[in-house]
PDB file of C-alpha atoms in Angstrom:
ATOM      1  CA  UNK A   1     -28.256 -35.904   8.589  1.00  0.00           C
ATOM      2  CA  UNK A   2     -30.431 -36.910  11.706  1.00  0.00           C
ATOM      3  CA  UNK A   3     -30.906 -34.130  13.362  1.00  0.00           C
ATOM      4  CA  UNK A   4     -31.316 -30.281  11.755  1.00  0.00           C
ATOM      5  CA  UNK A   5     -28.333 -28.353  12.678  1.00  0.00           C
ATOM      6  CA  UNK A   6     -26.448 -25.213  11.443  1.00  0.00           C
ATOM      7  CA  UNK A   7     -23.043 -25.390  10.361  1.00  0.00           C
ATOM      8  CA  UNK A   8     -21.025 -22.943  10.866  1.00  0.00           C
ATOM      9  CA  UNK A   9     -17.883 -23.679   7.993  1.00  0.00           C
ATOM     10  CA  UNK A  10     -14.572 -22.272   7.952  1.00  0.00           C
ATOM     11  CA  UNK A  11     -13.415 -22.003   4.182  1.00  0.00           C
ATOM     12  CA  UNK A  12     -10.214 -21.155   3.107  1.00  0.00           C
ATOM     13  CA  UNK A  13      -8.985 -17.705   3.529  1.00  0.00           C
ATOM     14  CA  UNK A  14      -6.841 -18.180  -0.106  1.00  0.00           C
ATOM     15  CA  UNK A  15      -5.195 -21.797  -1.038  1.00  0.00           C
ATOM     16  CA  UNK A  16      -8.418 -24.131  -1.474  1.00  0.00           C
ATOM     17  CA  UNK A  17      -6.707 -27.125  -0.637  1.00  0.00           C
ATOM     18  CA  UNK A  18      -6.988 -25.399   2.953  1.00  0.00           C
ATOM     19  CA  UNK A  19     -10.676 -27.060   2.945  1.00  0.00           C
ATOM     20  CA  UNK A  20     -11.093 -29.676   5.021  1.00  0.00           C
ATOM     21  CA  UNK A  21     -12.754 -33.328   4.248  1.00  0.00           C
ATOM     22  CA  UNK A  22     -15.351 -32.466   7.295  1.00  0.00           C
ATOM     23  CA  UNK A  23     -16.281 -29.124   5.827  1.00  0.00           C
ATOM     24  CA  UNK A  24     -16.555 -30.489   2.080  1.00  0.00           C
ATOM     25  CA  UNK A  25     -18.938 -33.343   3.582  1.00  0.00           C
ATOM     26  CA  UNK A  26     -20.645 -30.911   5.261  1.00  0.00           C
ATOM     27  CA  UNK A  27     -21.302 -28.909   2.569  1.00  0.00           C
ATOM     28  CA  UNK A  28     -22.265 -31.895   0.637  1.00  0.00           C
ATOM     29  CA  UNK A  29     -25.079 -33.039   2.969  1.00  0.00           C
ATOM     30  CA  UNK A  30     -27.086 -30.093   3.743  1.00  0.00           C
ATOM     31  CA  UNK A  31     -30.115 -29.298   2.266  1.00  0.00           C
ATOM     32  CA  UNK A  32     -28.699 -25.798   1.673  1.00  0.00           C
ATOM     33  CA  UNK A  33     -25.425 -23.485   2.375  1.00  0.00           C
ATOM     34  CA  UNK A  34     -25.787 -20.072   2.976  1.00  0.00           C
ATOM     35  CA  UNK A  35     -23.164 -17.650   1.800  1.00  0.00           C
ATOM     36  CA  UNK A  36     -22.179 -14.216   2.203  1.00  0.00           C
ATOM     37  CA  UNK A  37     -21.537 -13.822  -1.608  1.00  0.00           C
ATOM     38  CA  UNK A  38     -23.338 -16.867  -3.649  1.00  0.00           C
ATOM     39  CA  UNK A  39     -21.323 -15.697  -6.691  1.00  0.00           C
ATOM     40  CA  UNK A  40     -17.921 -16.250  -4.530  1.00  0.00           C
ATOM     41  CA  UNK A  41     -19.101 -19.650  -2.993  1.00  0.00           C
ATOM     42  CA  UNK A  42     -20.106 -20.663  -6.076  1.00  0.00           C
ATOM     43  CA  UNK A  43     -16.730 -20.802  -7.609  1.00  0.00           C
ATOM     44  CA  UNK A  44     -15.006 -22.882  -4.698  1.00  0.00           C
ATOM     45  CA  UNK A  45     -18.233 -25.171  -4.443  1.00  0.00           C
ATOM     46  CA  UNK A  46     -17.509 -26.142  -8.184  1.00  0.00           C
ATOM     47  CA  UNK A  47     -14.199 -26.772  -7.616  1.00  0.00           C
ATOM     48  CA  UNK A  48     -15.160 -29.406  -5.340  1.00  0.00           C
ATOM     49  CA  UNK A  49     -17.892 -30.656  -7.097  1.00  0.00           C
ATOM     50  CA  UNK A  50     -20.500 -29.592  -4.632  1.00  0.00           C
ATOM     51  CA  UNK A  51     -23.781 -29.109  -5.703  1.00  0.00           C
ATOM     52  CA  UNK A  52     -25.998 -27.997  -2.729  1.00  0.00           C
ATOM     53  CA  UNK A  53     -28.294 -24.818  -2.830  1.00  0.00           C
ATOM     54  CA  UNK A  54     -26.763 -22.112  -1.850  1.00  0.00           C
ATOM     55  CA  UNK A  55     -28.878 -18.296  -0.724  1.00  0.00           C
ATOM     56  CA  UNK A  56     -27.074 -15.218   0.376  1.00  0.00           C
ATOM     57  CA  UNK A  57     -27.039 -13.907   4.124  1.00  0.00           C
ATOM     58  CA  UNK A  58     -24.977 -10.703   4.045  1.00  0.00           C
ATOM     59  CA  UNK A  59     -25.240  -7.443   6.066  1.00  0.00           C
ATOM     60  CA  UNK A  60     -27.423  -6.309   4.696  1.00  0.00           C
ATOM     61  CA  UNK A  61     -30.348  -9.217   4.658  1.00  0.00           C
ATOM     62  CA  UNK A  62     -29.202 -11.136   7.432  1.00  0.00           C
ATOM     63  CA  UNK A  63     -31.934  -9.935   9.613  1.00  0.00           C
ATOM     64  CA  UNK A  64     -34.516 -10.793   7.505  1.00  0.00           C
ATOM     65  CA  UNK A  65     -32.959 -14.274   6.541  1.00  0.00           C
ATOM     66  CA  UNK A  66     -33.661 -15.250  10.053  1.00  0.00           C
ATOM     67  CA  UNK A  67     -37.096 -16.196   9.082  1.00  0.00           C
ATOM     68  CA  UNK A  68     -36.216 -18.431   6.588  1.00  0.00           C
ATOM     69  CA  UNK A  69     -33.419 -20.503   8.043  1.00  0.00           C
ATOM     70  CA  UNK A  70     -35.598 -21.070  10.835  1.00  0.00           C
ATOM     71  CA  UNK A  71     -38.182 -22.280   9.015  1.00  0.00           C
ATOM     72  CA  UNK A  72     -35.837 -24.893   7.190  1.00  0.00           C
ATOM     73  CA  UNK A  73     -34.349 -25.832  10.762  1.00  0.00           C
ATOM     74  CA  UNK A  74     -38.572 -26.596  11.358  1.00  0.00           C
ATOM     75  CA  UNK A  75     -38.581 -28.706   8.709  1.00  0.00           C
ATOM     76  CA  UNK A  76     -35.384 -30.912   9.887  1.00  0.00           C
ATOM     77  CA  UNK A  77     -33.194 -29.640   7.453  1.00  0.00           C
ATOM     78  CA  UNK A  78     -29.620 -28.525   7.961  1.00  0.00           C
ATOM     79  CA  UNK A  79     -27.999 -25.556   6.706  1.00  0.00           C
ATOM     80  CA  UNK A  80     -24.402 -24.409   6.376  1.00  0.00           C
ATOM     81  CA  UNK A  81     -23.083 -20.993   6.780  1.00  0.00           C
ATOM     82  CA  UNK A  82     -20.526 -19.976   5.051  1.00  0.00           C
ATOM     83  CA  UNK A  83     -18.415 -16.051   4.487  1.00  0.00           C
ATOM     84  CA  UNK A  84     -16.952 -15.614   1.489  1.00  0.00           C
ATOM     85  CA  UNK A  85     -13.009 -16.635   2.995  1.00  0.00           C
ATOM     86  CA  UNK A  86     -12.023 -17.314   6.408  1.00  0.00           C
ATOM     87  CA  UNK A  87     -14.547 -18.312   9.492  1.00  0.00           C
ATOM     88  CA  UNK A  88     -17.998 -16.577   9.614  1.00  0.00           C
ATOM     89  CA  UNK A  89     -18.410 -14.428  12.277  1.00  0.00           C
ATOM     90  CA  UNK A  90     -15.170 -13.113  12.059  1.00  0.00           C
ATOM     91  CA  UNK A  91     -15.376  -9.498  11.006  1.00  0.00           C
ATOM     92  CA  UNK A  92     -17.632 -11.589   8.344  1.00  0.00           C
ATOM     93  CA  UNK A  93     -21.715 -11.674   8.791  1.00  0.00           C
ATOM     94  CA  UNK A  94     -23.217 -14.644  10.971  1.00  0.00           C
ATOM     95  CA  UNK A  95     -23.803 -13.332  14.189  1.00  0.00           C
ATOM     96  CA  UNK A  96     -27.538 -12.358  14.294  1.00  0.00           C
ATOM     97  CA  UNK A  97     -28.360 -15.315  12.353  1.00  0.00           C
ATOM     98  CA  UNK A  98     -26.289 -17.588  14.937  1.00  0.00           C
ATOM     99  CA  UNK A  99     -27.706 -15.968  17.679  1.00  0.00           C
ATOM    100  CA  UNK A 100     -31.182 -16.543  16.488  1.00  0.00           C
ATOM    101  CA  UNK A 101     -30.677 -20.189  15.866  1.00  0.00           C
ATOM    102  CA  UNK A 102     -29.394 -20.670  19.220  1.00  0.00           C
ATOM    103  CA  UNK A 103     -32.321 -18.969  20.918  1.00  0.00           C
ATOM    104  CA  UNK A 104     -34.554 -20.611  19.117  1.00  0.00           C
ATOM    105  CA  UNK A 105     -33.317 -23.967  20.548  1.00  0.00           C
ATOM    106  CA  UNK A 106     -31.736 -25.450  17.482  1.00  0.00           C
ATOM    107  CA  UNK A 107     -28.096 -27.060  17.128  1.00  0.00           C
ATOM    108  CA  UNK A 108     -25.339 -24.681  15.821  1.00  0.00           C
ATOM    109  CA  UNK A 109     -22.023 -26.654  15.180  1.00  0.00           C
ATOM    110  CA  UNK A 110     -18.938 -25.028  14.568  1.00  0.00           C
ATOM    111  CA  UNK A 111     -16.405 -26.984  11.132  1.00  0.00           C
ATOM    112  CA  UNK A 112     -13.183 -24.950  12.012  1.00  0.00           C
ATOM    113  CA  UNK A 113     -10.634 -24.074   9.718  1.00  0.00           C
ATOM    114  CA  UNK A 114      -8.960 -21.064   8.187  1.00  0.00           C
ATOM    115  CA  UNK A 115      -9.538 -17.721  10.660  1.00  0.00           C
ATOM    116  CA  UNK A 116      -6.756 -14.918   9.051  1.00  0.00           C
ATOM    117  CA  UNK A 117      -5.736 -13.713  12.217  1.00  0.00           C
ATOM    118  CA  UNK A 118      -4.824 -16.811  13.793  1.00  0.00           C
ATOM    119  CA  UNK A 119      -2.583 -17.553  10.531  1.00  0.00           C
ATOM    120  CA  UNK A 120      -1.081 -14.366  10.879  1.00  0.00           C
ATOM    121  CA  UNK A 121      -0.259 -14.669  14.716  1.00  0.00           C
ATOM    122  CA  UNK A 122       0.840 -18.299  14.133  1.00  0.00           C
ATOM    123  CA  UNK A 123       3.933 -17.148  11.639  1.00  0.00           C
ATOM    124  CA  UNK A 124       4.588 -13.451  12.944  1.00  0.00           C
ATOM    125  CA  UNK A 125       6.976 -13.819  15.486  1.00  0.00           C
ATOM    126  CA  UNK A 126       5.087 -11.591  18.022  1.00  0.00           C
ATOM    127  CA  UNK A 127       4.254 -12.786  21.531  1.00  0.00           C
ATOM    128  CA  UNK A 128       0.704 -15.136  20.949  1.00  0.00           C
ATOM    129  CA  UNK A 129       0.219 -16.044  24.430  1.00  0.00           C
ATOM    130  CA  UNK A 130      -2.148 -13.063  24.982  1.00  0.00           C
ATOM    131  CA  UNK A 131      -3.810 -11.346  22.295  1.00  0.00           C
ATOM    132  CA  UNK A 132      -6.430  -9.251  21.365  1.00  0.00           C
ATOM    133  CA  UNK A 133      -8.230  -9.204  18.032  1.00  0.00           C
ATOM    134  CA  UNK A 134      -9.743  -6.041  17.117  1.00  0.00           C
ATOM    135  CA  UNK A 135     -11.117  -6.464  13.693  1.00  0.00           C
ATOM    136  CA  UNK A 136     -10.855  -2.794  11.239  1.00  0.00           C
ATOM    137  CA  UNK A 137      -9.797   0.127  12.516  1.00  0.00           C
ATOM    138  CA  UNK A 138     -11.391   3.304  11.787  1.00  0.00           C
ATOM    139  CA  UNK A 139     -11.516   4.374   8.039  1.00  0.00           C
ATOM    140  CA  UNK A 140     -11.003   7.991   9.237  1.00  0.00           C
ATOM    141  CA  UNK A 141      -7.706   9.401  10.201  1.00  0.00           C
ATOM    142  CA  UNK A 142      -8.668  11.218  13.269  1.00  0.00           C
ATOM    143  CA  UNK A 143     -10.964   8.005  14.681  1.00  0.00           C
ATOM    144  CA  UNK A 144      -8.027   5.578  13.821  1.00  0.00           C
ATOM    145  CA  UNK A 145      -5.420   7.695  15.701  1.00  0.00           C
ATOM    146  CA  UNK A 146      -8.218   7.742  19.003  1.00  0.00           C
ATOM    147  CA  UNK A 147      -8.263   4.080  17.894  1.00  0.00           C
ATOM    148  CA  UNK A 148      -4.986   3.264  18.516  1.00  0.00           C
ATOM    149  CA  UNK A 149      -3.712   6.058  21.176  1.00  0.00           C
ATOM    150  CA  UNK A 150      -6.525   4.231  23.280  1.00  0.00           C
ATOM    151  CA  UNK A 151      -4.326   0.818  22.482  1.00  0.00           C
ATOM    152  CA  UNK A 152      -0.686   2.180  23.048  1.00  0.00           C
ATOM    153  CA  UNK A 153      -0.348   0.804  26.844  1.00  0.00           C
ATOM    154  CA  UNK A 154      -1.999  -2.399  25.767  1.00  0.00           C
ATOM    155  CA  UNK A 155       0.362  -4.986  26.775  1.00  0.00           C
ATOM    156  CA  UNK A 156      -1.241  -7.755  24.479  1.00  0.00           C
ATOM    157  CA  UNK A 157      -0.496  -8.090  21.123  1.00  0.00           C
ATOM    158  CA  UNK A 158      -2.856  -6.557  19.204  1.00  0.00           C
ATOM    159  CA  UNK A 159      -4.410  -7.718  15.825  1.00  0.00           C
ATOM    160  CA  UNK A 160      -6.191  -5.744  12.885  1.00  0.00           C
ATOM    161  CA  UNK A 161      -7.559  -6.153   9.296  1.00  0.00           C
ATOM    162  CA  UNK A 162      -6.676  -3.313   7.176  1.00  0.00           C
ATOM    163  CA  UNK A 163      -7.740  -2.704   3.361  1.00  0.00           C
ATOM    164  CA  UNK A 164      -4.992  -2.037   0.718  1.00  0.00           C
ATOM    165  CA  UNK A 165      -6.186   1.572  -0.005  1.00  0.00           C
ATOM    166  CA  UNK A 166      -5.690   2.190   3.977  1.00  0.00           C
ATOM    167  CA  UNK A 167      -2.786   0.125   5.103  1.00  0.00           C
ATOM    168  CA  UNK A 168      -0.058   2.662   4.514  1.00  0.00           C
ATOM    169  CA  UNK A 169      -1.728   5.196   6.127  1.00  0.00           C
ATOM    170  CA  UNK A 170      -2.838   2.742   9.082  1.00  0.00           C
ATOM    171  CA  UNK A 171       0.615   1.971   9.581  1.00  0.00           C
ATOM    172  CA  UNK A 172       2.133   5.447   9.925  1.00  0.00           C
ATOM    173  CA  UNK A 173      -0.798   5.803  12.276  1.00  0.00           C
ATOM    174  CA  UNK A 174       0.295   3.064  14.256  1.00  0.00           C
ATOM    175  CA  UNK A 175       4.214   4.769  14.102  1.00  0.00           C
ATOM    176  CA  UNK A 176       2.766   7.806  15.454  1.00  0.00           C
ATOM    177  CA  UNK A 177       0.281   6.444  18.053  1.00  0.00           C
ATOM    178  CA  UNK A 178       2.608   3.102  19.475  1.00  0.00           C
ATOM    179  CA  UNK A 179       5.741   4.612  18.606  1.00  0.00           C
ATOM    180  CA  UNK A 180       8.147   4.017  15.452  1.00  0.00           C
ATOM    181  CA  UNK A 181      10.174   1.391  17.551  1.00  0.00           C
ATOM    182  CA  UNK A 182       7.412  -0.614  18.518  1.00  0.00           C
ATOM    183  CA  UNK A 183       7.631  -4.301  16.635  1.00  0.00           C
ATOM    184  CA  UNK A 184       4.866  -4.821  14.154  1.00  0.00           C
ATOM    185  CA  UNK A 185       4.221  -7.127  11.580  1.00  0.00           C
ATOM    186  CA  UNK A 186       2.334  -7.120   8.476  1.00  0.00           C
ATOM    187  CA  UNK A 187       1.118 -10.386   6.464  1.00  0.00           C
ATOM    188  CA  UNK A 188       0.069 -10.053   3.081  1.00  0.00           C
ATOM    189  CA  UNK A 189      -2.007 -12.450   0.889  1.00  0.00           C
ATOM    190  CA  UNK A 190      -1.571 -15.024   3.479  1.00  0.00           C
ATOM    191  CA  UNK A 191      -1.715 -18.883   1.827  1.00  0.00           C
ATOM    192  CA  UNK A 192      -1.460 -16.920  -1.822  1.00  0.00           C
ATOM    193  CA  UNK A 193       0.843 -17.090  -4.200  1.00  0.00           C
ATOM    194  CA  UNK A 194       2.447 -13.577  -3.048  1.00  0.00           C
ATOM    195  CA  UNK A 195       2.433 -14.695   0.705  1.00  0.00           C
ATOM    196  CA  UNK A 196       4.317 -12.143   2.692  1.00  0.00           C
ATOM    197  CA  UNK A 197       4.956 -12.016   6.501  1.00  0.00           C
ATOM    198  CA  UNK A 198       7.482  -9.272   7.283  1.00  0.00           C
ATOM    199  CA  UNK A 199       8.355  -8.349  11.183  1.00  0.00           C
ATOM    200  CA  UNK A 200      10.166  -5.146  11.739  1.00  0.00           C
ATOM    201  CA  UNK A 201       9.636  -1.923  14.276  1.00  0.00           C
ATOM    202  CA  UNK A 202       6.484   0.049  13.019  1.00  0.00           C
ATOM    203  CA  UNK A 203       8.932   2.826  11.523  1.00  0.00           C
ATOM    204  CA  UNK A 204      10.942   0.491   9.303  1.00  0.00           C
ATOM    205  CA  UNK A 205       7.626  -1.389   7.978  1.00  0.00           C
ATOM    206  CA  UNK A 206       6.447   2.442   6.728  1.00  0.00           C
ATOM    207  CA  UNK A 207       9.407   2.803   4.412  1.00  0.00           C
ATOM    208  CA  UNK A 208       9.453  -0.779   3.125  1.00  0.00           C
ATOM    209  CA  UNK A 209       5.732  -0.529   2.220  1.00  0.00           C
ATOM    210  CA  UNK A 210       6.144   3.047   1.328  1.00  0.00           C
ATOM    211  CA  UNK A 211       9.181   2.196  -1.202  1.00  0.00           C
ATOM    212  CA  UNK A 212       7.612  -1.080  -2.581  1.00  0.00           C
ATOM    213  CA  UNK A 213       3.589  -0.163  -4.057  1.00  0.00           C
ATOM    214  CA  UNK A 214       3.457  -4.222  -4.799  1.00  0.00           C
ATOM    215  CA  UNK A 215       3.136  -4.717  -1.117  1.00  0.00           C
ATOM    216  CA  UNK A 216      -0.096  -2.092  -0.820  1.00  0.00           C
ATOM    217  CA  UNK A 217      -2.399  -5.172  -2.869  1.00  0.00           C
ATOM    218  CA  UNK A 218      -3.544  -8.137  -1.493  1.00  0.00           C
ATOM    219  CA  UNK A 219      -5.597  -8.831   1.939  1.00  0.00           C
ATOM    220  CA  UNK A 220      -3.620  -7.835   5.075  1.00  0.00           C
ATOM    221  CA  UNK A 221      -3.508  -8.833   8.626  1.00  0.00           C
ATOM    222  CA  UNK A 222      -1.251  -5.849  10.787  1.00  0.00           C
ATOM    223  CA  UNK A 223      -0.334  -7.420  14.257  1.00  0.00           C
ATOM    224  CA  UNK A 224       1.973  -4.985  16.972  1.00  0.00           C
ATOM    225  CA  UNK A 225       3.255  -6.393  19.651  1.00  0.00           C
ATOM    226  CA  UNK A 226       2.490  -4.986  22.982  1.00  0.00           C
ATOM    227  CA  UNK A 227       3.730  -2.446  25.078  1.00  0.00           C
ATOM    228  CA  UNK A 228       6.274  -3.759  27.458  1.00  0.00           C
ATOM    229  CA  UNK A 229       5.472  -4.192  31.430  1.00  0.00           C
ATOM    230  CA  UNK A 230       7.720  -1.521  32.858  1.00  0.00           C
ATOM    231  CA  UNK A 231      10.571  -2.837  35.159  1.00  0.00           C
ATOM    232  CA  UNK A 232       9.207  -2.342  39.116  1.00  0.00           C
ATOM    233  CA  UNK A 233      11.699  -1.352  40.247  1.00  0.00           C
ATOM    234  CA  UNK A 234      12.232   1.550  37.806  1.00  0.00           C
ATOM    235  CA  UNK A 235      11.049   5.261  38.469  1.00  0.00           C
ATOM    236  CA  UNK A 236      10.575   7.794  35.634  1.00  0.00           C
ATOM    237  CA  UNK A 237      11.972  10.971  36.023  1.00  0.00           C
ATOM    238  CA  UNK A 238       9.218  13.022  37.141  1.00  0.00           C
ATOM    239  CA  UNK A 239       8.798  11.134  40.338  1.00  0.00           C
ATOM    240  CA  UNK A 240      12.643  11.027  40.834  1.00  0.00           C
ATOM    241  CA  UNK A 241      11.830  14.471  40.655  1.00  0.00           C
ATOM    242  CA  UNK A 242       9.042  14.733  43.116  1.00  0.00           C
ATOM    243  CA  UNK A 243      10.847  12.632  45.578  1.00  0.00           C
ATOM    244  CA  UNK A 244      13.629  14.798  45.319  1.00  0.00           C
ATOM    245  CA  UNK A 245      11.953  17.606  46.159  1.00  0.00           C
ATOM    246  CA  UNK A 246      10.391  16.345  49.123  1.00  0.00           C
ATOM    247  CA  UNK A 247      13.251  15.175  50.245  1.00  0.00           C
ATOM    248  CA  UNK A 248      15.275  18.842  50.610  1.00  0.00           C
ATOM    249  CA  UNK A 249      12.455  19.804  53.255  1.00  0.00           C
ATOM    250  CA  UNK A 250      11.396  16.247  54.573  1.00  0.00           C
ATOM    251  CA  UNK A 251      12.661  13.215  56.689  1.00  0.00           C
ATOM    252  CA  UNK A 252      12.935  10.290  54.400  1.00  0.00           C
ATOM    253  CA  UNK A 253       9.987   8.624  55.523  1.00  0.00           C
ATOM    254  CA  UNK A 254       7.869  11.563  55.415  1.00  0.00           C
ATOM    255  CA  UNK A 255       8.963  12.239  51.447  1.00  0.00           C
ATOM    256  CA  UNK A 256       8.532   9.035  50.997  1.00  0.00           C
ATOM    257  CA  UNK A 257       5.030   8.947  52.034  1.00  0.00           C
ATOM    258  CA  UNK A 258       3.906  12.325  50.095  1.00  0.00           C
ATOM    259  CA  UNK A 259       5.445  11.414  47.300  1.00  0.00           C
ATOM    260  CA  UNK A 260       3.462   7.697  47.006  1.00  0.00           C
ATOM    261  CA  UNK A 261       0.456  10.192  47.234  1.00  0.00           C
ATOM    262  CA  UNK A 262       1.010  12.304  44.479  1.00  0.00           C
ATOM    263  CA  UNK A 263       2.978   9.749  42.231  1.00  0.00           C
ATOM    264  CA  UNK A 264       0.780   6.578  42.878  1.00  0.00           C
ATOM    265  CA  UNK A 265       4.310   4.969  43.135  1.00  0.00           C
ATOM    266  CA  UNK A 266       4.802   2.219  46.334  1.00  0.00           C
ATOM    267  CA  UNK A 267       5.332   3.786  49.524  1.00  0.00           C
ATOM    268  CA  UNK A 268       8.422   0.954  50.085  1.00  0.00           C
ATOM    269  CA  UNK A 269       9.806   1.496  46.755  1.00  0.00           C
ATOM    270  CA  UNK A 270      10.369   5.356  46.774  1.00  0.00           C
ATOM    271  CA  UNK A 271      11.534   4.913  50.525  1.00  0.00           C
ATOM    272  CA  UNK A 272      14.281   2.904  49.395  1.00  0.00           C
ATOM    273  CA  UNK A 273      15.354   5.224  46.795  1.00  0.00           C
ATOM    274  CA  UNK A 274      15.348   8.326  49.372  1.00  0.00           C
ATOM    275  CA  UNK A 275      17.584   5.986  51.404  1.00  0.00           C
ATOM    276  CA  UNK A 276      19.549   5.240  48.821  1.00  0.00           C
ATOM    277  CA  UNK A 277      19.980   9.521  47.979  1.00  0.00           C
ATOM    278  CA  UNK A 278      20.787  10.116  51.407  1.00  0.00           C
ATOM    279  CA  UNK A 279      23.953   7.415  51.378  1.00  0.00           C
TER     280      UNK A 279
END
């Protein structure tokens, strides 16, 4: 390679023929890949026959690799970076390391490929023209419900890793905090042999993975779709209420006008409604 560069490389989040012919090359041609787990890598690079170096950056040394992969960039050589599945960065190390080589004024350049969330959204069924990826939730109960309460009006669909240990608890969570009706989905070992993407309301995914302990292995990927834009024109009953009130002691513009002060609701819309009481 010309020019020293780091490669940021997707690899594949299960079925290894996910790999693409840019990312093997690229693994090829560096002087050395760095991997979250060299163990891991280690296993898919011999599967393709590649040979290169690898060294760990993790948690919990990536601070102190900086040094190092700077020092290689120095010397014109090019490094990959690698997670153990999926694209670094993504609730994977990478980050400070990225952000070092970028301040530091050398090339980082991105090899896309497998990201587990986008593989999810792609096949769940759940609106994917606005989205928001928020990585784990909580591991405690009590954080996890303020996690997702904080979510509920959300009108995005919203996207979360979950371990197996956690997931059936996460989801009854997610019942309690977005509402059993809500639709959810939850995929399962996605490009493994066990794939399983199953879309249902959050209350009817509890008892399938509650009655089936087969679907609590495996990697998961919980997506819920978001909370639904309420109808303009519609009023809940406690401003019905309000306006009502108003309206036994009040001209209709007046009520009108009081209650868009204490509801928040348009001034226009609630006058049409008293109009539409008085008829």
């Amino acid at each position: 390679m010309s020019e020293s560069a780091l490669f940021v490389v997707a690899t594949p989040i299960g079925n290894l023929q996910d790999l693409s012919q840019r990312a093997i090359d690229v693994l090829q041609s560096v002087e050395v890949i760095a991997a979250e787990d060299t163990r891991h890598s280690a296993r898919l690079l011999a599967h393709f026959n590649i040979n290169t170096r690898l060294i760990s950056v993790h948690e919990h040394n990536e601070r102190q690799r900086i040094e190092t992969v700077l020092a290689m960039l120095e010397e014109g050589k090019s490094i990959a970076l690698i997670s153990d599945a999926g694209t670094p960065l993504i609730s994977d190390p990478g980050f400070v390391v990225v952000r070092a080589v970028r301040e530091a004024g050398y090339k980082v350049v991105p090899v896309p490929g497998c990201a587990a969330f986008v593989t999810a959204l792609s096949a769940a069924g759940l609106p994917s023209d606005r989205f928001s990826f928020e990585g784990f939730p909580p591991p405690k109960r009590n954080a996890r419900l303020q996690c997702y309460s904080a979510l509920a009006d959300e009108s995005r669909t919203l996207i979360f890793y979950e371990s197996p240990h956690r997931v059936l608890e996460s989801l009854k969570d997610m019942a309690e905090s977005f509402g059993g009706e809500r639709v959810a989905a939850v995929a399962r070992e996605l490009t493994k042999t066990f794939e399983t993407i199953k879309s249902a309301p959050l209350a009817e995914l509890v008892e399938w993975m509650a009655a089936d302990h087969n679907q609590q292995k495996g990697e998961f990927v919980l997506l819920v779709q978001g909370r639904p834009k309420k109808d303009e024109g519609a009023l809940d009953a406690k401003t019905e209420e309000v306006l009502d009130i108003l309206l036994a002691e009040l001209p209709v513009k007046q009520a009108a006008a009081l209650a868009s002060k204490i509801t928040g609701v348009k001034k226009n819309l609630l006058y049409k409604l008293a109009l539409e009481r008085g008829e």
